Coordinates of C-alpha atoms and ligand atoms in Angstrom, one line a residue:
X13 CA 45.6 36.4 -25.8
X14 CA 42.0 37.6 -25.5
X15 CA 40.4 36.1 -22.7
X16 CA 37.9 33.5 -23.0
X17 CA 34.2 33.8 -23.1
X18 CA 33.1 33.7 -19.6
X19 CA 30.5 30.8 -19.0
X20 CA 28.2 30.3 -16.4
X21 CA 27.1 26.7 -15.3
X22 CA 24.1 25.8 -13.1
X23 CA 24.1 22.4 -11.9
X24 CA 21.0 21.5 -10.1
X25 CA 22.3 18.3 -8.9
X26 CA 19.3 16.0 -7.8
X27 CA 16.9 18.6 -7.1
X28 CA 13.2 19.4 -8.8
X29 CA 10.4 18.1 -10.4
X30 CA 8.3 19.5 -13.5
X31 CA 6.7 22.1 -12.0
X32 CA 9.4 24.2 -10.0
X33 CA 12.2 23.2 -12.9
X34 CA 9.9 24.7 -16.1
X35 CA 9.4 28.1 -14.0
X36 CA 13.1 28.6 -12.9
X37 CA 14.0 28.0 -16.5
X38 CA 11.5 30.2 -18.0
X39 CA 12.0 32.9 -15.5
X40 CA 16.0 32.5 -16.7
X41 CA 15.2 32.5 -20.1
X42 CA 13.0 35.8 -19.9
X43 CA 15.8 37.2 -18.2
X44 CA 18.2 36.5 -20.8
X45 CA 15.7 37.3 -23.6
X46 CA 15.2 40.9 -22.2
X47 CA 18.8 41.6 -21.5
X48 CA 20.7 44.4 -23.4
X49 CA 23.8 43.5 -22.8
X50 CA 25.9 40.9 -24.5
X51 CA 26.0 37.9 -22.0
X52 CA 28.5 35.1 -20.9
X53 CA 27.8 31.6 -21.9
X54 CA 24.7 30.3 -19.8
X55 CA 24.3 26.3 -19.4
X56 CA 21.7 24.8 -17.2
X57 CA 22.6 21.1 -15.8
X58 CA 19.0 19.5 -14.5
X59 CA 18.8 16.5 -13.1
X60 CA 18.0 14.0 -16.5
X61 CA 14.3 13.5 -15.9
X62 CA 14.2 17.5 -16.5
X63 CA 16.2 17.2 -19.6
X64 CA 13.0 17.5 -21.8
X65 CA 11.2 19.7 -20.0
X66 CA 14.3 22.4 -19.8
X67 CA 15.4 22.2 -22.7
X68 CA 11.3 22.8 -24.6
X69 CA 11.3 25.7 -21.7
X70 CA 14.5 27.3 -22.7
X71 CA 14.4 27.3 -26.5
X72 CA 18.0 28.8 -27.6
X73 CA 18.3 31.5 -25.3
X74 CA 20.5 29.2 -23.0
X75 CA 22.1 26.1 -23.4
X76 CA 21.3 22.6 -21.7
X77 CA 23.9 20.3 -19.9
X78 CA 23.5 17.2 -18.5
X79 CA 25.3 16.2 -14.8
X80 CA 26.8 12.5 -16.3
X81 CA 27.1 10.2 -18.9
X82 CA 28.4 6.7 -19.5
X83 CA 31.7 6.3 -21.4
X84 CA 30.0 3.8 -23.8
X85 CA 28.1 5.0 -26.5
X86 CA 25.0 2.1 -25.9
X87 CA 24.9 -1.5 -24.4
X88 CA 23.8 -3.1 -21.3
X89 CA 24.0 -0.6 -18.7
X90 CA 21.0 -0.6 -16.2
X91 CA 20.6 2.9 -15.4
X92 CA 22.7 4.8 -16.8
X93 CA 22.4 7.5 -19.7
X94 CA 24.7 7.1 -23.2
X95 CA 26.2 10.5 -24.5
X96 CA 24.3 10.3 -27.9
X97 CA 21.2 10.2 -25.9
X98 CA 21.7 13.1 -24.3
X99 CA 22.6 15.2 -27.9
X100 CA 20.0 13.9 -29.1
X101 CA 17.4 15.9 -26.8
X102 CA 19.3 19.4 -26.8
X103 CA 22.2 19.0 -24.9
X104 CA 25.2 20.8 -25.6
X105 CA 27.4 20.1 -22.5
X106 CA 27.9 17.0 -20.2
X107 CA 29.5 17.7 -16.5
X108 CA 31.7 14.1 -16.4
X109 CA 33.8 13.9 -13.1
X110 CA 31.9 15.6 -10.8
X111 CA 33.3 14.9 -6.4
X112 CA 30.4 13.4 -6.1
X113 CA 30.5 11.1 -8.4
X114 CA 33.6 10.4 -7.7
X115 CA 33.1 10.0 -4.0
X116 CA 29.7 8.0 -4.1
X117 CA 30.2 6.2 -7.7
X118 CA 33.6 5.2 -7.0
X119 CA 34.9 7.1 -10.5
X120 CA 38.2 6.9 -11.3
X121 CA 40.3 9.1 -13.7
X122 CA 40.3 6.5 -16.4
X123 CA 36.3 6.7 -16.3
X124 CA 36.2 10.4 -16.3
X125 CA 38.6 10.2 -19.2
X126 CA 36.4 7.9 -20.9
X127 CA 33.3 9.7 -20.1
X128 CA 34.6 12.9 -21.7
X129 CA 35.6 11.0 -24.4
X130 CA 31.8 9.4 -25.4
X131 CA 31.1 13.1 -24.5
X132 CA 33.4 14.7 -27.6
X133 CA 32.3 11.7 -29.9
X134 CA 28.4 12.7 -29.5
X135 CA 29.4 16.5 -30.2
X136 CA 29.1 17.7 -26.2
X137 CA 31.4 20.2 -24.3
X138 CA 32.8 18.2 -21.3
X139 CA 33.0 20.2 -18.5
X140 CA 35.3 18.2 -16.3
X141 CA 35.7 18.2 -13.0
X142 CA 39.0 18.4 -10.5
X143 CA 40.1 19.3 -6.9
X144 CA 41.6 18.7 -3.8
X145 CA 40.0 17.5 -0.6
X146 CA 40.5 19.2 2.6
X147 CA 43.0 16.8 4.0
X148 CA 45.2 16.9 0.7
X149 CA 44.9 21.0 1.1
X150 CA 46.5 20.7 4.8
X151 CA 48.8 19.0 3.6
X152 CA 49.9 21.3 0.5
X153 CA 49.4 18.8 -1.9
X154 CA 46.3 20.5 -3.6
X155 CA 48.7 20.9 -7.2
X156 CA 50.2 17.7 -6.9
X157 CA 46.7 15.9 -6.6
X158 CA 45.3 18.2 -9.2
X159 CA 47.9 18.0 -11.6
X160 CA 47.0 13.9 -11.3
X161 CA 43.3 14.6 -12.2
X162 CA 44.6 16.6 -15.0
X163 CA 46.9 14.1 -16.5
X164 CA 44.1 10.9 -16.1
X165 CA 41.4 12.5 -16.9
X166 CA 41.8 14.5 -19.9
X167 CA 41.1 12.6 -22.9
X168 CA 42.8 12.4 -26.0
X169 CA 41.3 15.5 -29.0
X170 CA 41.2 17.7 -26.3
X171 CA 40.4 21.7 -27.3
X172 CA 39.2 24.2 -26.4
X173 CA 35.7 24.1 -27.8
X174 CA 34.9 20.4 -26.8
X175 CA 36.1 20.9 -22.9
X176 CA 35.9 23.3 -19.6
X177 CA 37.6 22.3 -17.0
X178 CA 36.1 23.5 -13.7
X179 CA 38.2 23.5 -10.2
X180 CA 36.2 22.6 -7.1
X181 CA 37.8 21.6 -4.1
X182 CA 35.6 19.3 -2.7
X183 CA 36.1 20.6 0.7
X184 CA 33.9 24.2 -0.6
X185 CA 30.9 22.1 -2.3
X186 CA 28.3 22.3 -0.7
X187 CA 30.0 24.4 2.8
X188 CA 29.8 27.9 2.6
X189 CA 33.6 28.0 2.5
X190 CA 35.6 29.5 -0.3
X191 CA 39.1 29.3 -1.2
X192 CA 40.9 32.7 -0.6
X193 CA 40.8 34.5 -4.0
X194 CA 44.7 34.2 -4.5
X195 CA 44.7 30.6 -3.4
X196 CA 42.2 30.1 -6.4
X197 CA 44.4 32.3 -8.9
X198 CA 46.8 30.2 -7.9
X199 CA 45.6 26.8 -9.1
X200 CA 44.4 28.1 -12.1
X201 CA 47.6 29.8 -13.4
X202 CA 48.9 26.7 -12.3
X203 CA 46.1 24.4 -14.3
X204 CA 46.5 27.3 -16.9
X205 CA 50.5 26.0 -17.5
X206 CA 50.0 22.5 -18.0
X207 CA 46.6 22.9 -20.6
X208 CA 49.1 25.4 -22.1
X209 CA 52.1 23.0 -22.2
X210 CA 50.1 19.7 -22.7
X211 CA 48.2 21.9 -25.5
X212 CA 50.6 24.4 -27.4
X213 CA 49.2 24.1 -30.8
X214 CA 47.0 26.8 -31.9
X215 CA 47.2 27.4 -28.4
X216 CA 44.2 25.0 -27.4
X217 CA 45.9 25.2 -23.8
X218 CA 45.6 29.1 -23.4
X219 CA 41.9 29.0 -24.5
X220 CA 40.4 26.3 -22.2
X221 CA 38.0 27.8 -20.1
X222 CA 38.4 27.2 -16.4
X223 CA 36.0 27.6 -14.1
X224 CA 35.4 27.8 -10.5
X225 CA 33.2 25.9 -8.4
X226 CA 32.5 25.7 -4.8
X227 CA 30.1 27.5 -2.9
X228 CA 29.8 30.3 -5.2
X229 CA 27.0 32.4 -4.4
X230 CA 25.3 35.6 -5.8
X231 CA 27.2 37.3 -3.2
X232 CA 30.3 36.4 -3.6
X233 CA 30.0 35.9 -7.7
X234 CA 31.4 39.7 -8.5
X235 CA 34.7 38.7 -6.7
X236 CA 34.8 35.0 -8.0
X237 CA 35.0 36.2 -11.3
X238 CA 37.5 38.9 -11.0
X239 CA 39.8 36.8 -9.4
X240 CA 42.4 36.3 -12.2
X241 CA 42.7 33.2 -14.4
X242 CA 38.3 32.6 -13.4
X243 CA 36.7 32.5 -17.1
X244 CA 33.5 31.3 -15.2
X245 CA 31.9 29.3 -12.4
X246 CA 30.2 26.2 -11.8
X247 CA 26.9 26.7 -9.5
X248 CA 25.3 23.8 -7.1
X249 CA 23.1 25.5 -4.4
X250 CA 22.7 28.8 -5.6
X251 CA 21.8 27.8 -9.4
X252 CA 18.1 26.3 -7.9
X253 CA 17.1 30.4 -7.3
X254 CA 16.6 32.3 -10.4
X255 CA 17.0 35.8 -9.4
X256 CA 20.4 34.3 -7.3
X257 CA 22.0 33.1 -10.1
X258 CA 21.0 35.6 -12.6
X259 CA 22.9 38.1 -10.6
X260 CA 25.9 35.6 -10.9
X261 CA 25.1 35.8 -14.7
X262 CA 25.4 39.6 -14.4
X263 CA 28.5 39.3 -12.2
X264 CA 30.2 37.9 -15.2
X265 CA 29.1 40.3 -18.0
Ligands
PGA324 P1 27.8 24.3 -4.6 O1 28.1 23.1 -5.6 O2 27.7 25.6 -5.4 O3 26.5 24.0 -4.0 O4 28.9 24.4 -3.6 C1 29.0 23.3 -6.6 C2 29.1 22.0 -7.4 O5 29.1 20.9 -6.8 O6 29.2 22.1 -8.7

Protein backbone atom coordinates (compact mmCIF):
# COMPACT_ATOMS: atom_id res chain seq x y z
CA UNK A 1 0.00 0.00 0.00
CA UNK A 2 1.52 3.34 -1.10
CA UNK A 3 1.56 5.62 1.66
CA UNK A 4 -0.71 8.51 1.83
CA UNK A 5 -0.13 12.02 0.78
CA UNK A 6 1.41 13.72 3.55
CA UNK A 7 -0.72 16.85 4.72
CA UNK A 8 0.26 19.59 6.67
CA UNK A 9 -2.32 21.51 8.88
CA UNK A 10 -1.97 24.98 10.48
CA UNK A 11 -4.42 25.78 13.04
CA UNK A 12 -4.15 29.24 14.19
CA UNK A 13 -6.55 28.77 16.95
CA UNK A 14 -7.85 32.34 18.08
CA UNK A 15 -5.03 34.26 17.04
CA UNK A 16 -4.78 37.38 14.42
CA UNK A 17 -6.35 40.11 12.85
CA UNK A 18 -6.35 41.27 9.00
CA UNK A 19 -3.25 42.65 8.86
CA UNK A 20 -0.73 40.07 10.41
CA UNK A 21 -3.10 37.01 8.96
CA UNK A 22 -3.06 38.38 5.01
CA UNK A 23 0.95 38.65 5.29
CA UNK A 24 1.59 35.11 6.90
CA UNK A 25 -0.65 33.76 4.13
CA UNK A 26 0.88 35.52 1.32
CA UNK A 27 4.35 34.95 2.53
CA UNK A 28 3.15 30.95 2.61
CA UNK A 29 1.59 31.15 -0.60
CA UNK A 30 4.81 32.70 -2.31
CA UNK A 31 6.60 30.01 -0.76
CA UNK A 32 4.61 27.39 -2.16
CA UNK A 33 4.25 29.13 -5.57
CA UNK A 34 8.12 29.29 -5.99
CA UNK A 35 8.75 25.73 -4.82
CA UNK A 36 10.24 23.09 -7.16
CA UNK A 37 9.49 20.40 -5.54
CA UNK A 38 6.20 18.47 -5.39
CA UNK A 39 4.63 19.39 -1.92
CA UNK A 40 2.47 17.69 0.81
CA UNK A 41 -1.05 18.82 1.19
CA UNK A 42 -0.96 22.40 2.81
CA UNK A 43 -4.32 23.56 4.75
CA UNK A 44 -4.43 26.79 6.78
CA UNK A 45 -7.18 26.83 9.74
CA UNK A 46 -7.67 30.75 10.74
CA UNK A 47 -9.73 31.80 13.11
CA UNK A 48 -13.45 32.36 11.01
CA UNK A 49 -13.29 36.13 10.93
CA UNK A 50 -9.96 35.46 8.69
CA UNK A 51 -11.89 33.04 6.53
CA UNK A 52 -12.30 35.62 3.72
CA UNK A 53 -9.44 37.34 3.94
CA UNK A 54 -7.11 33.89 3.74
CA UNK A 55 -8.77 32.38 1.51
CA UNK A 56 -8.71 35.88 -1.35
CA UNK A 57 -4.85 35.83 -0.05
CA UNK A 58 -4.10 32.33 -0.85
CA UNK A 59 -5.82 31.70 -4.12
CA UNK A 60 -5.30 27.73 -4.88
CA UNK A 61 -1.89 27.38 -3.93
CA UNK A 62 -3.07 26.13 -0.47
CA UNK A 63 -6.18 25.03 0.87
CA UNK A 64 -8.38 26.72 3.64
CA UNK A 65 -9.91 24.91 6.81
CA UNK A 66 -11.96 26.10 9.25
CA UNK A 67 -11.30 25.21 13.29
CA UNK A 68 -15.44 24.19 13.95
CA UNK A 69 -18.63 23.88 12.74
CA UNK A 70 -22.17 23.12 13.96
CA UNK A 71 -23.67 19.68 13.26
CA UNK A 72 -26.77 21.34 11.81
CA UNK A 73 -26.79 22.54 8.53
CA UNK A 74 -28.78 26.06 9.49
CA UNK A 75 -31.34 27.09 12.30
CA UNK A 76 -31.25 28.99 15.47
CA UNK A 77 -27.89 28.84 16.70
CA UNK A 78 -26.52 32.12 18.14
CA UNK A 79 -23.04 32.06 17.35
CA UNK A 80 -22.11 29.41 15.73
CA UNK A 81 -20.96 28.70 12.05
CA UNK A 82 -23.11 25.94 9.67
CA UNK A 83 -20.80 23.67 7.50
CA UNK A 84 -22.35 24.94 4.14
CA UNK A 85 -21.29 28.29 5.17
CA UNK A 86 -18.09 27.56 5.45
CA UNK A 87 -17.84 25.70 1.68
CA UNK A 88 -19.33 28.27 0.51
CA UNK A 89 -16.35 30.79 1.08
CA UNK A 90 -13.40 28.32 0.02
CA UNK A 91 -13.12 25.92 2.55
CA UNK A 92 -12.04 22.64 1.94
CA UNK A 93 -11.45 21.12 5.47
CA UNK A 94 -13.20 21.57 8.93
CA UNK A 95 -11.14 20.64 12.19
CA UNK A 96 -14.48 19.12 14.35
CA UNK A 97 -13.32 17.72 17.87
CA UNK A 98 -10.60 19.61 18.66
CA UNK A 99 -9.37 19.16 23.12
CA UNK A 100 -10.26 22.36 23.30
CA UNK A 101 -13.38 22.20 22.31
CA UNK A 102 -13.97 19.48 24.00
CA UNK A 103 -12.62 20.72 27.27
CA UNK A 104 -14.15 24.30 27.23
CA UNK A 105 -17.45 23.54 24.92
CA UNK A 106 -18.27 20.54 26.78
CA UNK A 107 -18.27 18.32 23.23
CA UNK A 108 -19.11 15.01 23.41
CA UNK A 109 -18.43 12.17 20.86
CA UNK A 110 -21.87 12.21 19.60
CA UNK A 111 -21.32 16.02 18.63
CA UNK A 112 -18.08 15.49 17.08
CA UNK A 113 -19.74 12.70 15.21
CA UNK A 114 -22.37 14.88 14.12
CA UNK A 115 -20.17 17.79 13.38
CA UNK A 116 -18.13 15.60 10.93
CA UNK A 117 -21.12 14.50 9.53
CA UNK A 118 -22.70 18.34 8.44
CA UNK A 119 -18.90 18.43 7.57
CA UNK A 120 -19.12 15.39 4.65
CA UNK A 121 -22.73 16.58 3.66
CA UNK A 122 -21.36 20.23 2.69
CA UNK A 123 -18.31 18.46 0.74
CA UNK A 124 -15.43 19.24 3.61
CA UNK A 125 -12.53 16.94 4.74
CA UNK A 126 -13.12 16.46 8.55
CA UNK A 127 -10.13 16.44 10.22
CA UNK A 128 -11.02 14.93 13.52
CA UNK A 129 -9.54 15.13 16.52
CA UNK A 130 -8.55 12.33 19.41
CA UNK A 131 -6.22 11.72 22.41
CA UNK A 132 -5.48 10.95 25.77
CA UNK A 133 -4.97 13.28 28.73
CA UNK A 134 -2.06 13.09 30.93
CA UNK A 135 -3.81 11.33 33.71
CA UNK A 136 -5.35 8.56 31.27
CA UNK A 137 -1.54 8.25 29.91
CA UNK A 138 -0.22 7.37 33.63
CA UNK A 139 -2.53 5.19 33.82
CA UNK A 140 -1.95 3.18 30.46
CA UNK A 141 -5.19 3.66 29.23
CA UNK A 142 -4.16 6.07 26.35
CA UNK A 143 -5.64 3.04 23.60
CA UNK A 144 -8.51 2.20 25.52
CA UNK A 145 -9.65 6.07 25.74
CA UNK A 146 -8.64 6.48 22.13
CA UNK A 147 -10.17 3.65 20.78
CA UNK A 148 -13.55 5.24 22.50
CA UNK A 149 -13.06 8.52 20.57
CA UNK A 150 -12.71 6.42 17.57
CA UNK A 151 -15.75 4.39 17.89
CA UNK A 152 -18.18 7.74 18.94
CA UNK A 153 -16.90 9.98 16.92
CA UNK A 154 -16.50 8.68 13.48
CA UNK A 155 -19.49 9.12 11.49
CA UNK A 156 -21.21 6.99 9.28
CA UNK A 157 -19.72 7.34 4.99
CA UNK A 158 -16.44 7.53 6.42
CA UNK A 159 -13.34 7.44 3.67
CA UNK A 160 -10.61 8.31 3.12
CA UNK A 161 -10.99 11.48 1.09
CA UNK A 162 -13.81 13.04 3.40
CA UNK A 163 -11.72 12.53 6.83
CA UNK A 164 -8.03 12.82 8.62
CA UNK A 165 -7.89 11.81 11.74
CA UNK A 166 -5.29 13.65 13.76
CA UNK A 167 -3.86 12.25 17.36
CA UNK A 168 -3.08 14.85 19.94
CA UNK A 169 -2.69 14.06 23.35
CA UNK A 170 -3.94 16.78 25.05
CA UNK A 171 -1.31 16.73 27.57
CA UNK A 172 1.42 17.92 24.42
CA UNK A 173 -0.92 20.99 23.15
CA UNK A 174 0.25 23.75 23.81
CA UNK A 175 3.53 22.25 26.39
CA UNK A 176 6.55 21.80 24.71
CA UNK A 177 6.30 18.11 25.45
CA UNK A 178 6.15 15.42 22.87
CA UNK A 179 5.32 11.96 22.99
CA UNK A 180 8.47 9.66 22.53
CA UNK A 181 8.53 8.81 18.73
CA UNK A 182 7.72 5.01 19.36
CA UNK A 183 5.03 5.89 21.87
CA UNK A 184 3.44 7.87 18.76
CA UNK A 185 4.10 4.87 16.27
CA UNK A 186 2.45 3.07 18.58
CA UNK A 187 -1.07 4.66 18.68
CA UNK A 188 -1.09 5.05 15.19
CA UNK A 189 -0.44 1.47 14.14
CA UNK A 190 -2.83 0.98 16.67
CA UNK A 191 -5.55 3.73 15.31
CA UNK A 192 -4.19 2.31 11.83
CA UNK A 193 -5.92 -1.40 12.83
CA UNK A 194 -9.24 -0.41 13.73
CA UNK A 195 -9.78 2.37 10.52
CA UNK A 196 -8.42 -0.75 8.67
CA UNK A 197 -10.87 -3.23 10.34
CA UNK A 198 -13.87 -0.79 10.83
CA UNK A 199 -13.01 0.14 7.00
CA UNK A 200 -11.85 -2.94 4.85
CA UNK A 201 -13.54 -2.09 1.66
CA UNK A 202 -11.39 -0.67 -0.91
CA UNK A 203 -9.32 -0.39 1.95
CA UNK A 204 -10.78 3.16 3.07
CA UNK A 205 -9.08 2.09 6.54
CA UNK A 206 -5.40 1.75 5.23
CA UNK A 207 -5.75 5.19 3.39
CA UNK A 208 -6.93 7.49 6.16
CA UNK A 209 -4.51 9.91 6.81
CA UNK A 210 -3.39 10.24 10.39
CA UNK A 211 -1.79 12.98 11.69
CA UNK A 212 0.10 14.17 14.63
CA UNK A 213 -0.46 16.99 16.71
CA UNK A 214 1.09 18.32 19.81
CA UNK A 215 3.69 20.62 20.18
CA UNK A 216 5.13 20.04 16.87
CA UNK A 217 7.63 22.44 15.98
CA UNK A 218 9.93 23.30 13.01
CA UNK A 219 12.52 21.60 14.99
CA UNK A 220 11.28 18.68 15.81
CA UNK A 221 9.00 18.36 12.34
CA UNK A 222 11.90 16.16 10.39
CA UNK A 223 11.53 13.46 13.13
CA UNK A 224 7.63 13.85 13.64
CA UNK A 225 7.25 12.86 10.28
CA UNK A 226 9.52 9.98 9.95
CA UNK A 227 8.17 8.47 12.78
CA UNK A 228 6.24 5.52 11.21
CA UNK A 229 2.52 5.43 10.65
CA UNK A 230 2.78 9.94 10.70
CA UNK A 231 1.20 10.87 7.13
CA UNK A 232 1.22 14.52 8.62
CA UNK A 233 0.84 16.96 11.52
CA UNK A 234 -1.47 19.24 12.94
CA UNK A 235 0.27 22.67 13.91
CA UNK A 236 -1.09 25.24 16.91
CA UNK A 237 1.85 27.54 18.01
CA UNK A 238 4.24 27.13 15.47
CA UNK A 239 1.71 27.53 12.35
CA UNK A 240 1.37 31.56 13.36
CA UNK A 241 5.38 31.98 11.98
CA UNK A 242 5.73 31.56 8.26
CA UNK A 243 9.23 30.66 7.83
CA UNK A 244 8.55 28.02 11.10
CA UNK A 245 6.07 26.18 9.54
CA UNK A 246 7.25 26.31 6.05
CA UNK A 247 10.27 24.32 7.23
CA UNK A 248 7.63 21.89 8.73
CA UNK A 249 6.19 21.94 5.07
CA UNK A 250 9.64 20.98 3.83
CA UNK A 251 10.09 18.42 6.62
CA UNK A 252 7.42 16.56 5.01
CA UNK A 253 8.39 16.68 1.25
P1 LIG B 1 0.31 23.16 19.47
O1 LIG B 1 -1.24 22.88 19.17
O2 LIG B 1 1.06 22.83 18.19
O3 LIG B 1 0.37 24.62 19.81
O4 LIG B 1 0.71 22.28 20.58
C1 LIG B 1 -1.63 21.81 18.36
C2 LIG B 1 -3.14 21.80 18.22
O5 LIG B 1 -3.82 22.14 19.19
O6 LIG B 1 -3.67 21.45 17.17
Amino acid sequence: MPSPRRLIAGNWKMNGLRSDATTRAAALRDKAGAARMALPDIVLCPPFTLLTTVAQTIGSTLALGAQDCHAADKGAHTGDIAAPMLAEIGCRYVIVGHSERRAAHGENDPQVRAKAEAAHRAGLVAIICVGESANERKAGRHLTVVAGQLDGSLPAGVNAANTVIAYEPVWAIGTGQTPMPSDIAEMHAYVRKRLSDALPKDDEGERIRLLYGGSANSGNAPELVATPGVDGLLVGGASLDAEAFWKMVLAAV
